[in-house]
Coordinates of C-alpha atoms in Angstrom, one line a residue:
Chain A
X11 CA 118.1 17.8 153.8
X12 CA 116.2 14.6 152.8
X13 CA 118.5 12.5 155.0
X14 CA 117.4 14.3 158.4
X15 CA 113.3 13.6 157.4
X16 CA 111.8 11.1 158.6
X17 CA 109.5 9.0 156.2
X18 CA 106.5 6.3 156.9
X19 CA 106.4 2.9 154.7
X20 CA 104.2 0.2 154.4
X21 CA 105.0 -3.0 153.1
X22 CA 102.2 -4.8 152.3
X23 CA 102.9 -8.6 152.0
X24 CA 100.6 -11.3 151.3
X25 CA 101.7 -13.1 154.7
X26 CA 102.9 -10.0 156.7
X27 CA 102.7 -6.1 156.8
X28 CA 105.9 -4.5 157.7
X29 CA 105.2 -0.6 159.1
X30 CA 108.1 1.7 160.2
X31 CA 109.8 4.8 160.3
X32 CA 113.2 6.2 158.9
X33 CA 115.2 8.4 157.9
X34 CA 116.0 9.8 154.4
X35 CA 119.6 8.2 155.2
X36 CA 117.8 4.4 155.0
X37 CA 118.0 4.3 158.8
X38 CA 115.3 2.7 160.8
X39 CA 114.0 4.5 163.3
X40 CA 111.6 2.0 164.2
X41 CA 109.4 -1.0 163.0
X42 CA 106.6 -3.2 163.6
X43 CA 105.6 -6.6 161.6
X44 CA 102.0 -7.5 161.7
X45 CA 100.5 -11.0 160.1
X46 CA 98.5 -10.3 157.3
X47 CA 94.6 -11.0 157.9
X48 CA 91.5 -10.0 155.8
X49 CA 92.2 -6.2 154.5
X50 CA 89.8 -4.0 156.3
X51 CA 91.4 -5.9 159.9
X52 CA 94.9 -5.6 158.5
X53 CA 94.3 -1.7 157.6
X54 CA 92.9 -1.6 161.7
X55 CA 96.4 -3.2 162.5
X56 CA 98.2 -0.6 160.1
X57 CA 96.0 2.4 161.5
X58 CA 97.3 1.3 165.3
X59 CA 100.7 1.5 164.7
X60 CA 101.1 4.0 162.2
X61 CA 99.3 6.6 163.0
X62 CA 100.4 7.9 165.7
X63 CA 103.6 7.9 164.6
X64 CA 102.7 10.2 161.8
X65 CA 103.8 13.4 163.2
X66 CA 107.2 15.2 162.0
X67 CA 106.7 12.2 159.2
X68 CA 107.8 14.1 155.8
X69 CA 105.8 11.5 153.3
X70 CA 103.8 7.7 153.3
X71 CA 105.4 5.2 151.1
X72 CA 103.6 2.0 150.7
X73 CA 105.2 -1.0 148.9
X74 CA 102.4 -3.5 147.9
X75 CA 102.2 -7.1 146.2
X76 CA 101.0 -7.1 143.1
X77 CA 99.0 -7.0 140.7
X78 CA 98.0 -3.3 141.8
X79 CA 97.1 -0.4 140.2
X80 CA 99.7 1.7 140.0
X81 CA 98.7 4.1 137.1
X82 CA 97.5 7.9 139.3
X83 CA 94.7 8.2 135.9
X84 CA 93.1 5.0 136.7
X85 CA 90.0 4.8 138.4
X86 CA 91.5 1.8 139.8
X87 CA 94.7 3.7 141.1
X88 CA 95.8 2.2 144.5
X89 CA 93.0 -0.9 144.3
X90 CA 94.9 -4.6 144.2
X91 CA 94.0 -6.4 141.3
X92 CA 93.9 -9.8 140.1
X93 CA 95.4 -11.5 143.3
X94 CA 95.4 -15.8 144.2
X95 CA 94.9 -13.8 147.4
X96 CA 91.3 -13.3 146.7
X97 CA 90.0 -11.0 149.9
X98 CA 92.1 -8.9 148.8
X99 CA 91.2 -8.2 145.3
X100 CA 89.8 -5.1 144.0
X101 CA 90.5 -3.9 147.7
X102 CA 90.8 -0.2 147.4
X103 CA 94.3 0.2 149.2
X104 CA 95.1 3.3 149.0
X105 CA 92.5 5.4 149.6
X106 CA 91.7 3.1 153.0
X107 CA 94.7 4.7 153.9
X108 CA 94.2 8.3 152.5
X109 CA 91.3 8.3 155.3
X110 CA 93.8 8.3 158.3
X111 CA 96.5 9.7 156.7
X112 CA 97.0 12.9 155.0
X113 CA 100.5 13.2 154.3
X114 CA 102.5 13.0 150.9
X115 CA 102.1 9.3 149.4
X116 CA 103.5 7.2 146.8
X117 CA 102.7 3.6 145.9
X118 CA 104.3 0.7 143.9
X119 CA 104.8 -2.8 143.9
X120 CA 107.4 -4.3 146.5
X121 CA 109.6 -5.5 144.0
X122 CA 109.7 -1.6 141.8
X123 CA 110.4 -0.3 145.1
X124 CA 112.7 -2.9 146.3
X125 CA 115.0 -2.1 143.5
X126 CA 115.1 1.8 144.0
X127 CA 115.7 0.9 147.4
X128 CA 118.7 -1.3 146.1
X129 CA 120.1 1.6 143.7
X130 CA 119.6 4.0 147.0
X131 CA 121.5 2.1 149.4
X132 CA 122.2 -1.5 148.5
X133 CA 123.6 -2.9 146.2
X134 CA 123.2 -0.8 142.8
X135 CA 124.3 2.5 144.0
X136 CA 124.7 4.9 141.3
X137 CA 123.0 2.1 138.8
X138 CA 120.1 3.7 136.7
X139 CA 119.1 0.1 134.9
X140 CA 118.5 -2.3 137.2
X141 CA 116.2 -5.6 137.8
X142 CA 115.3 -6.7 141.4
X143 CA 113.9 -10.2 141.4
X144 CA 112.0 -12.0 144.0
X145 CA 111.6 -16.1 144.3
X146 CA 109.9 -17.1 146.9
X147 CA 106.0 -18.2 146.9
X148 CA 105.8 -16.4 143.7
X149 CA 108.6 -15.3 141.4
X150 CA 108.1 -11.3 140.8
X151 CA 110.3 -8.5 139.4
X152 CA 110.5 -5.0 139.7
X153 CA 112.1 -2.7 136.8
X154 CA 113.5 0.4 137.0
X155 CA 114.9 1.9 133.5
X156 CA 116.6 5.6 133.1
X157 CA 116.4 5.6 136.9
X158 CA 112.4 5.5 136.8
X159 CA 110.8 2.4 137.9
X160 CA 108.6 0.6 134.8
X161 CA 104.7 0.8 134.8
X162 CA 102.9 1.6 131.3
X163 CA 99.9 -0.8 130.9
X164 CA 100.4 -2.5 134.5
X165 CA 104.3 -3.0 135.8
X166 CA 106.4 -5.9 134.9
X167 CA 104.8 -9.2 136.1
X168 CA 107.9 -11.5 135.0
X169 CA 107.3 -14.4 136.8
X170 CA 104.7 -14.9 134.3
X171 CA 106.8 -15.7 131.3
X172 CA 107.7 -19.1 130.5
X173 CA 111.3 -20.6 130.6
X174 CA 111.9 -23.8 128.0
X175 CA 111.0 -26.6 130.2
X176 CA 113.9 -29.2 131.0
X177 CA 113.4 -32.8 130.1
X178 CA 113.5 -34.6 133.7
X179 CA 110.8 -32.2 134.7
X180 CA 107.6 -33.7 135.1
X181 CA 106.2 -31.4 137.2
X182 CA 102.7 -29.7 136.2
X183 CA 103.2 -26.2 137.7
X184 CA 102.0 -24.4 139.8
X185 CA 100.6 -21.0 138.2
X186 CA 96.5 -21.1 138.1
X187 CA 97.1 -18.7 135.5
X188 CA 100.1 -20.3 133.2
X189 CA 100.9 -23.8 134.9
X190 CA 104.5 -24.0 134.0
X191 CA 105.6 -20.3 133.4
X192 CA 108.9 -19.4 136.2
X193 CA 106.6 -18.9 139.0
X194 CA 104.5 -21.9 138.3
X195 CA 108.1 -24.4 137.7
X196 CA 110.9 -22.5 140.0
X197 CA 109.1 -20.7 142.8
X198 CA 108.6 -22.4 146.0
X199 CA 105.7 -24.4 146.1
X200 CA 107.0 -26.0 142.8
X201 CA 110.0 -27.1 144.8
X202 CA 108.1 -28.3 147.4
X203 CA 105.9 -30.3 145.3
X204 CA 108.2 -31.5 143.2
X205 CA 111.0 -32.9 145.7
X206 CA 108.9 -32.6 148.8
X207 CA 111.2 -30.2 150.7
X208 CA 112.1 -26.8 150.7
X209 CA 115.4 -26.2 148.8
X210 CA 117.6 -25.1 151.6
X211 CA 116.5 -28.8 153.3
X212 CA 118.0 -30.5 150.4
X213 CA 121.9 -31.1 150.1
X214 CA 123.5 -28.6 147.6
X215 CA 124.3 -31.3 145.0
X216 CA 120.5 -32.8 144.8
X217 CA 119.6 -32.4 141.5
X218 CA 116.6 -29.5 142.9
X219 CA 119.6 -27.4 142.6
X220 CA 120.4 -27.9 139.2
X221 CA 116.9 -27.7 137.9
X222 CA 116.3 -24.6 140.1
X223 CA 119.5 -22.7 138.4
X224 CA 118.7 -23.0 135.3
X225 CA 115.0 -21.6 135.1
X226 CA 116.4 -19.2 137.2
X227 CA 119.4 -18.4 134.7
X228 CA 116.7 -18.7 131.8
X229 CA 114.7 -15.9 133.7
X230 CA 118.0 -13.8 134.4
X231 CA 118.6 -13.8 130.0
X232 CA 115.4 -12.8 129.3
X233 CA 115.4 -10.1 131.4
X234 CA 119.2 -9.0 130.2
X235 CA 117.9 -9.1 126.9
X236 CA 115.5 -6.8 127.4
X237 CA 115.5 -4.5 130.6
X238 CA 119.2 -4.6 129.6
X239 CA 120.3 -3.7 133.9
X240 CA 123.3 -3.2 134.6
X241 CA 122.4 -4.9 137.9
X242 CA 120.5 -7.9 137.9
X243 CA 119.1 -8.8 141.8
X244 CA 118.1 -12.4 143.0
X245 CA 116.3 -11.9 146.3
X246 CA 113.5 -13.6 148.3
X247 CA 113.6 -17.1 150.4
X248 CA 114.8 -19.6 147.5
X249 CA 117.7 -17.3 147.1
X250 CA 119.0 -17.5 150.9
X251 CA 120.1 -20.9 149.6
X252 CA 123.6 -19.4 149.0
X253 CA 125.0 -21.8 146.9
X254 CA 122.2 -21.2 144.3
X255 CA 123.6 -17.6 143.1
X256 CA 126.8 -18.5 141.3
X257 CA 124.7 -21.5 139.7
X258 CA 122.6 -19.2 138.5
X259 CA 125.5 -16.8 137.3
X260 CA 126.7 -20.0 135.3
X261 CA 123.6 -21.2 134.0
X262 CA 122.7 -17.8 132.4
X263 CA 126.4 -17.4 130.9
X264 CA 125.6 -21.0 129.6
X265 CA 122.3 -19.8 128.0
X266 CA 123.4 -16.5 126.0
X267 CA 126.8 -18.4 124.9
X268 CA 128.9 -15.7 124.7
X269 CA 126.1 -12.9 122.9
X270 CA 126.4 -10.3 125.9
X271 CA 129.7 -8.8 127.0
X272 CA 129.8 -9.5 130.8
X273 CA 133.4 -9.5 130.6
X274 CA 134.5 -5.7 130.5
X275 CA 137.5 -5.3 133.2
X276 CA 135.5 -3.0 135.7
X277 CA 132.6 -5.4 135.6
X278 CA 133.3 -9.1 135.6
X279 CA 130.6 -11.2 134.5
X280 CA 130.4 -12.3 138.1
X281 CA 129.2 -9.2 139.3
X282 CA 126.2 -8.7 137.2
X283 CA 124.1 -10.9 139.1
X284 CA 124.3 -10.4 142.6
X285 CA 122.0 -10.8 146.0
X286 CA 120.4 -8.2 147.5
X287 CA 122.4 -5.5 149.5
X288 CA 119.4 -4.7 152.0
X289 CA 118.3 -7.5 154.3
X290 CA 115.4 -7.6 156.2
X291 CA 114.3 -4.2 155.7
X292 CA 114.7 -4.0 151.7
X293 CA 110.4 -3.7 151.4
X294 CA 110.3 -1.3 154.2
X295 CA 113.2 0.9 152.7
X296 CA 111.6 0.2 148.9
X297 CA 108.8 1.7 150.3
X298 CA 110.6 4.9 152.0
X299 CA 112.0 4.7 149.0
X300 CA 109.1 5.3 146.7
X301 CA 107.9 8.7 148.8
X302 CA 111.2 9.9 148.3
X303 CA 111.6 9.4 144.6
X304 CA 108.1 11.2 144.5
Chain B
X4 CA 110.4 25.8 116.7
X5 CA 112.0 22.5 115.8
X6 CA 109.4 21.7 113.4
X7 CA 110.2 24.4 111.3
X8 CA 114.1 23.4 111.5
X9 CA 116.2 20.5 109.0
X10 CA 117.5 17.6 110.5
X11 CA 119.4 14.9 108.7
X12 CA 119.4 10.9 109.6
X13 CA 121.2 7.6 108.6
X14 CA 119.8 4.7 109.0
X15 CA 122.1 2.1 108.7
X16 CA 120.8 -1.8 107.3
X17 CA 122.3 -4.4 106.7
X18 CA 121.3 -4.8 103.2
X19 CA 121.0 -0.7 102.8
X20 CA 121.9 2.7 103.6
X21 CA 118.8 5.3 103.9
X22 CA 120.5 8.9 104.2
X23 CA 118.0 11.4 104.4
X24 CA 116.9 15.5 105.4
X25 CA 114.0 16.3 107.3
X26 CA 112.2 18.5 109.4
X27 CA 111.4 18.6 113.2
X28 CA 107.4 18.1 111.9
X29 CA 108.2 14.3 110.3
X30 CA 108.2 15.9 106.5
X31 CA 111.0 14.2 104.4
X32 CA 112.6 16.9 102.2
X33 CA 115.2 14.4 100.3
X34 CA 116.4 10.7 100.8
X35 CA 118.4 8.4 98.9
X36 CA 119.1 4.8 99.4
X37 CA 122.7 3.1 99.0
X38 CA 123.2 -0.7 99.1
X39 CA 125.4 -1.1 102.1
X40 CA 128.9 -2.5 101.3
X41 CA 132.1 -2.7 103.3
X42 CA 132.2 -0.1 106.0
X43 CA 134.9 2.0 104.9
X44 CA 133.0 2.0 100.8
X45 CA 129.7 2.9 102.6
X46 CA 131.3 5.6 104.7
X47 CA 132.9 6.8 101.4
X48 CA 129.3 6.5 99.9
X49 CA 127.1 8.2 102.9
X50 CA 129.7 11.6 102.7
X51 CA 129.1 11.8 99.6
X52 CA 125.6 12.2 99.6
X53 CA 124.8 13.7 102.9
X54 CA 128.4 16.4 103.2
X55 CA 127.0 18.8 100.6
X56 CA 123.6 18.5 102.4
X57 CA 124.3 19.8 105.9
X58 CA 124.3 23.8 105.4
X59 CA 121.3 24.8 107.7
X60 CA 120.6 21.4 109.2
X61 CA 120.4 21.4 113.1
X62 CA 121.7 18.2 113.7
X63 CA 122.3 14.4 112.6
X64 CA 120.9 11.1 113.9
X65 CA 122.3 8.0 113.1
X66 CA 120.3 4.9 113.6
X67 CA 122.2 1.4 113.3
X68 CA 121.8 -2.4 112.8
X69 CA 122.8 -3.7 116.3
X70 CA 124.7 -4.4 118.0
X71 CA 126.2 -1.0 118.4
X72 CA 127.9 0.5 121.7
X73 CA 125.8 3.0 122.2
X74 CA 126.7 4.5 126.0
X75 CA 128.6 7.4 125.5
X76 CA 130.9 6.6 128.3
X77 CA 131.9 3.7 126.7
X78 CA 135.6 3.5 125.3
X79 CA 133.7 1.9 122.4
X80 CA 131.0 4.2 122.0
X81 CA 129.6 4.3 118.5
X82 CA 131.2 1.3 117.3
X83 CA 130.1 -1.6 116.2
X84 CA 129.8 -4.9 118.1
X85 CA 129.3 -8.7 117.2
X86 CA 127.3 -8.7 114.3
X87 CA 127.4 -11.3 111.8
X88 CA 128.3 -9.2 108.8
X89 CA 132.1 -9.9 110.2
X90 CA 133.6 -6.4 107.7
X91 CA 132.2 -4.3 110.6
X92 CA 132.4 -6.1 113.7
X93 CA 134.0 -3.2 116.0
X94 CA 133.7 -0.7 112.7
X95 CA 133.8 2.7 114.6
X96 CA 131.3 4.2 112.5
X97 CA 130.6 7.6 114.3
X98 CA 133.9 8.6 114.6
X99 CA 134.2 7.8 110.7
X100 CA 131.3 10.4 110.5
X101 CA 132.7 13.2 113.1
X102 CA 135.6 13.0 110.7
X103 CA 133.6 15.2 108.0
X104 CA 129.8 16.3 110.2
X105 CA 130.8 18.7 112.8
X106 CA 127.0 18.8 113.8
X107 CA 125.4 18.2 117.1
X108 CA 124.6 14.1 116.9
X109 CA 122.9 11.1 118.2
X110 CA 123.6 7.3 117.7
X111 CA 121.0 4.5 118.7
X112 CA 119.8 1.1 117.3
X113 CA 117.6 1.4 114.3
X114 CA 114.9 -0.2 117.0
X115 CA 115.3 2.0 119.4
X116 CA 115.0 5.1 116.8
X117 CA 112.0 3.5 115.1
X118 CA 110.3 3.3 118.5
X119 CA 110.9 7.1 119.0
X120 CA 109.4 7.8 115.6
X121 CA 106.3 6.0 116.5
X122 CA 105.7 8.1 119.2
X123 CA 106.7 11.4 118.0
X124 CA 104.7 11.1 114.3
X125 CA 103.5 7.1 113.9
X126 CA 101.3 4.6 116.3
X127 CA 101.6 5.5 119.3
X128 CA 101.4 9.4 119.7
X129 CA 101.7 9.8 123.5
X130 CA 102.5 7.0 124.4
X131 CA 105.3 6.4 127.6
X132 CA 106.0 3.0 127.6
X133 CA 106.3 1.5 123.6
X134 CA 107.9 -1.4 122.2
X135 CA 108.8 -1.6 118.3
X136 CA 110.0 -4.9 117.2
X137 CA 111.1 -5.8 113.6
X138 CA 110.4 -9.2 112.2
X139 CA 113.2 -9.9 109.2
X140 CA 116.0 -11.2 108.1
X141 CA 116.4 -10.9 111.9
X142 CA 113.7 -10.2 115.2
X143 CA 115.0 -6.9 116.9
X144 CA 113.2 -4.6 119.4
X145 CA 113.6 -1.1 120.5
X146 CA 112.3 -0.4 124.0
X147 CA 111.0 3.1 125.2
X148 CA 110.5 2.8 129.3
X149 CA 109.2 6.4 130.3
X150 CA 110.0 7.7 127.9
X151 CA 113.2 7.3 126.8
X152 CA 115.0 4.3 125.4
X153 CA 116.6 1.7 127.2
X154 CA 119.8 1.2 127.2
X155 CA 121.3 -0.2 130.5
X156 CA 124.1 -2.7 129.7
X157 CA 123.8 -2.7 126.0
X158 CA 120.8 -2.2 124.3
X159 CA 117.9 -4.7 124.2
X160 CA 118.3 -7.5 122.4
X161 CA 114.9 -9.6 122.6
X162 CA 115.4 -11.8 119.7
X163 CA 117.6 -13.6 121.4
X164 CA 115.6 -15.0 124.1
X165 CA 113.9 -18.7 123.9
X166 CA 110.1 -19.2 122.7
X167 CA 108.8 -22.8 123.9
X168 CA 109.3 -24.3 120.9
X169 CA 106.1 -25.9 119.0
X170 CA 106.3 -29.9 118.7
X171 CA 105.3 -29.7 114.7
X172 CA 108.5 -28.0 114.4
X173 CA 111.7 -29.6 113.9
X174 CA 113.8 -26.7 112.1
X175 CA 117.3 -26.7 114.1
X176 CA 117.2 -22.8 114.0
X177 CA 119.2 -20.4 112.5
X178 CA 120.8 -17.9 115.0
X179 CA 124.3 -18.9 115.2
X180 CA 124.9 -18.0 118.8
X181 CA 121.7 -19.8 120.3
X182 CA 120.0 -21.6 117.4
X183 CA 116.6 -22.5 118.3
X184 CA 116.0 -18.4 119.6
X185 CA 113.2 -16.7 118.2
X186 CA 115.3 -15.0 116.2
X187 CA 116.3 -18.2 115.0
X188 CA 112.8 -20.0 114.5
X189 CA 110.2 -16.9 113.4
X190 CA 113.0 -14.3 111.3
X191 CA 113.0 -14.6 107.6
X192 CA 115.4 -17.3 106.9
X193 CA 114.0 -19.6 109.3
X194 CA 110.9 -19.0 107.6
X195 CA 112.6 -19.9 104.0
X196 CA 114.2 -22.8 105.4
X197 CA 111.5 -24.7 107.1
X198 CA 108.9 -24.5 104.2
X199 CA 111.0 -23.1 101.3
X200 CA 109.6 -20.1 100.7
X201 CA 108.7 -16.7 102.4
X202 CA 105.9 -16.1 104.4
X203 CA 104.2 -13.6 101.4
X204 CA 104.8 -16.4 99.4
X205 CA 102.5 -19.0 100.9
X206 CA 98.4 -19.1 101.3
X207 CA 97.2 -17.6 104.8
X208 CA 95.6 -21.0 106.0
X209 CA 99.1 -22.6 105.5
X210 CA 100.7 -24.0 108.5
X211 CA 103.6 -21.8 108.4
X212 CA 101.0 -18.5 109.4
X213 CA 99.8 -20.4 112.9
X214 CA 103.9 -21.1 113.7
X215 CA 105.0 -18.5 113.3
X216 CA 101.9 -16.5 115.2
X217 CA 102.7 -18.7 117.6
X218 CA 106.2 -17.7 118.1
X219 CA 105.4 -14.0 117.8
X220 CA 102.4 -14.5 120.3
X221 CA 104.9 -16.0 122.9
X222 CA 107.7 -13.1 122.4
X223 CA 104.3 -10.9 122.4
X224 CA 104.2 -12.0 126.0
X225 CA 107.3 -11.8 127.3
X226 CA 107.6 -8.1 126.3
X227 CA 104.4 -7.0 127.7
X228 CA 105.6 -8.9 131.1
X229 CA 108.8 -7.3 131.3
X230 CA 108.6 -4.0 129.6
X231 CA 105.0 -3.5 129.8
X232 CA 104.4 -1.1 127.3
X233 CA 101.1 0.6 126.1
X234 CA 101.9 0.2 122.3
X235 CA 103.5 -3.0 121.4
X236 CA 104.4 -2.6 117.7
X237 CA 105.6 -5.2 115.2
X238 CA 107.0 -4.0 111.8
X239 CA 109.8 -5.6 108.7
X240 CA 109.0 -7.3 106.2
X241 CA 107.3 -10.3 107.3
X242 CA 104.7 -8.4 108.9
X243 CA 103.8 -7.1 105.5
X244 CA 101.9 -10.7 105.4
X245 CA 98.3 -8.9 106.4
X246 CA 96.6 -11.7 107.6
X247 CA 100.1 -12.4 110.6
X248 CA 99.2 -9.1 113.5
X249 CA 95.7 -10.4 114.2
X250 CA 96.9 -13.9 114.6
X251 CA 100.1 -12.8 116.8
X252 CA 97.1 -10.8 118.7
X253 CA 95.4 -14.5 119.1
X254 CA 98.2 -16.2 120.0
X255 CA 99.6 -13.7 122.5
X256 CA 95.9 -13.6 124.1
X257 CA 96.2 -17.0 124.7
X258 CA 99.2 -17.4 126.1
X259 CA 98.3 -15.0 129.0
X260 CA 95.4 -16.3 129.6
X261 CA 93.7 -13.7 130.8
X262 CA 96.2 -11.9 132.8
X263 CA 97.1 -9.0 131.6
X264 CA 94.0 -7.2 131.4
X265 CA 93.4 -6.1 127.9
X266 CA 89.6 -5.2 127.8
X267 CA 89.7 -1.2 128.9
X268 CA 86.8 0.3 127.1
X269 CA 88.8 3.1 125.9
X270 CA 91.9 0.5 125.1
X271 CA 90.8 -3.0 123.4
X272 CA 93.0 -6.0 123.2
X273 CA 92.8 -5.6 119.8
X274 CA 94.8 -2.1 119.8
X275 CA 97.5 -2.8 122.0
X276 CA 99.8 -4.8 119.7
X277 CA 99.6 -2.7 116.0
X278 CA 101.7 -2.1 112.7
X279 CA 104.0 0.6 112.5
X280 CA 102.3 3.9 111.6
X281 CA 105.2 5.4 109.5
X282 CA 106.0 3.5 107.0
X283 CA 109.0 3.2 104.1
X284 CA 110.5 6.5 106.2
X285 CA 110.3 4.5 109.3
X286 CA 114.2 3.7 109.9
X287 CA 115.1 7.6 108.3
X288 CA 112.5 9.3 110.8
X289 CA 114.2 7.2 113.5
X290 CA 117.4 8.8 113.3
X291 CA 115.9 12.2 112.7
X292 CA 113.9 11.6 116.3
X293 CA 117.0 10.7 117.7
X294 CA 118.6 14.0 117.3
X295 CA 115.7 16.0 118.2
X296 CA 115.1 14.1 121.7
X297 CA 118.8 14.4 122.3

């Protein structure tokens, strides 16, 4: 039974590295958090830990930041692409790994594997269409349609789309790429600039909130009107702001006026859009995860 | 061998009817086209043709204007939903077909279907991960996530979300549930009412080409940053203007600034966003590949 094997996951951060063991059941068995450094010291610090533990391990999941090549018939399969995090770019991940490790492996981004994490045992269970979005220091998204998470040409880089701007805005952005796509206006250091604090040292009715709920609620309709989940997850740091959610919930509502049905009885509008169910360990267990879904 | 054996399709417009036989191999065998009317006269209009046609066919796809409730665990399944041709708003149109076609049979959005017929006989043969979007009297997308087409809460309805609108253009927009959408700036009638005629109808170095490229670039984008297909198709009648996919191709390069990485040697920028490879049969062969994927 998969829920007595124990799996190994790596999630690969751009500030930390999260290693641990668990069961097929999501249960941690154990875990270890290591800063994130230059790559061939921070695969050292991952060799350490992990291998050792690598005995009666069934499979290796590793959950990475993106962009990476997740595409097996690449020649870049496994390397981390076009990163602002740029020691680490063109890095070949994966097979720095396959040198130390010879078990069964699967790789993805952190947020694709955050979300089949969420339909495994958080809060999508049983959900085959569902959208797991991050907002923190970037704004990412992870996909995962007819219960298979979305790659083709790379995988889903939604931060990178850009919401209508709003008026009292004056704010560059952020994005070296875009400027003011979601990333570059909503994710963190855009709130920091902009108002000079982090959201959750602001008071709830600042006006950061309001701004920050409706690019936010922009995002969450362009994804609905194309991913189409029946889930729709707002994780990462901006979101642990809790009073940010149901703004969210109502700034999207506001934005498709009425054009999606969010109102069938067994699935109130409100539910739609919802916070993560897995804390702390959601990119470890994405990562477990991914082997497991192999 | 399903290419040997007969399937029959409806496509269902909303200025036509296309009923139609074909086989498994793409080959269309007999077709007629009906102007569509009230539901119940078009019903009376589709038996008529396609009843005394169904000896020896294997089965019946029926591909519909959206949008159409198309999860088959929905009390509403196969009807259809808030369209503005009000006659057949919550029209149950495949129970009005089971009354008569006994025959295994497959419902899905005339997108969705025309995506599936570009990868089974049209542009993108092999393809995973494909997105077919028509540009018409409206701007609707089928979505095919590995491969099969998304469904999730609805179906995807991309036409709806919000370009950035360009600051030449004052047009209120046309989409009566969220006016300035790109369905309501780039489709036909937004065309017609900003510069008074059709796009076919105007010189290629008028202003109305770089518009709407513009618009079409940006919806370009968000598709290939959510879905992330390896085909990105655009079709309908306003792509018939020649001289629009390579400035959509511009327009979208632009706007992701370098990105997404387009330049594979075996996969130019140039190919990824194409015209539809099956042509007038498009919609008809969508239904048929409906069936046969069923």
């Amino acid at each position: 039974m998969i829920s007595n094997q124990r799996f190994a996951g790596i999630e690969l951060g751009g500030t930390k590295i999260v290693c641990g063991i668990a069961t097929g059941a999501g249960d941690v068995l154990e875990r270890t958090s290591i800063p994130t450094r230059e790559p061939e010291e921070s695969l050292v610090d991952i060799k350490t830990w992990l291998e050792p533990r690598l005995d009666d391990v069934t499979g290796l999941g590793i959950a990475s930041f993106g962009p990476v090549y997740v595409d097996p018939a690449s020649p870049r399969y496994g390397h981390i692409g076009a990163t602002p995090k740029t020691a680490w770019q063109e890095f070949d991940l994966l097979n720095s790994i396959c040198e130390w490790a010879t078990l069964p492996m699967a790789l993805d981004t952190d947020v694709n594997a955050a979300a089949l994490a969420e339909i495994r045992w958080g809060a999508a269970p049983g959900h085959d269409n569902v959208v797991y979005v991050t907002v923190g220091t970037g704004i990412g998204g992870g996909i995962v349609s007819n219960g298979r998470a979305v790659h083709g040409l790379m995988h889903p880089e939604i931060g990178h789309m850009k919401p209508r701007r709003l008026p009292d805005d004056d704010l560059d952005g952020m994005c070296p790429f875009h400027g003011d796509c979601f990333e570059g206006l909503a994710a963190g250091p855009a709130i920091g600039k902009r108002w000079g604090k982090p959201l959750n040292e602001l008071p709830s009715d600042h006006p950061a909130y309001v701004m920050e709920a409706d690019y936010l609620g922009q995002l969450a309709v362009n994804l609905l009107l194309t991913a189409s989940p029946t889930k729709l997850i707002f994780g990462g740091g901006v979101m642990n702001c809790t009073e940010l959610l149901p703004m969210v919930r109502d700034a999207a509502a506001r934005h498709l006026n009425g054009y999606l049905e969010l109102t069938d009885p067994s699935n109130a509008a409100v539910e739609l859009i919802v916070t993560p169910g897995l804390e702390s360990n959601a990119g470890l267990l994405g990562a477990v995860a991914l082997v497991i879904d192999t």
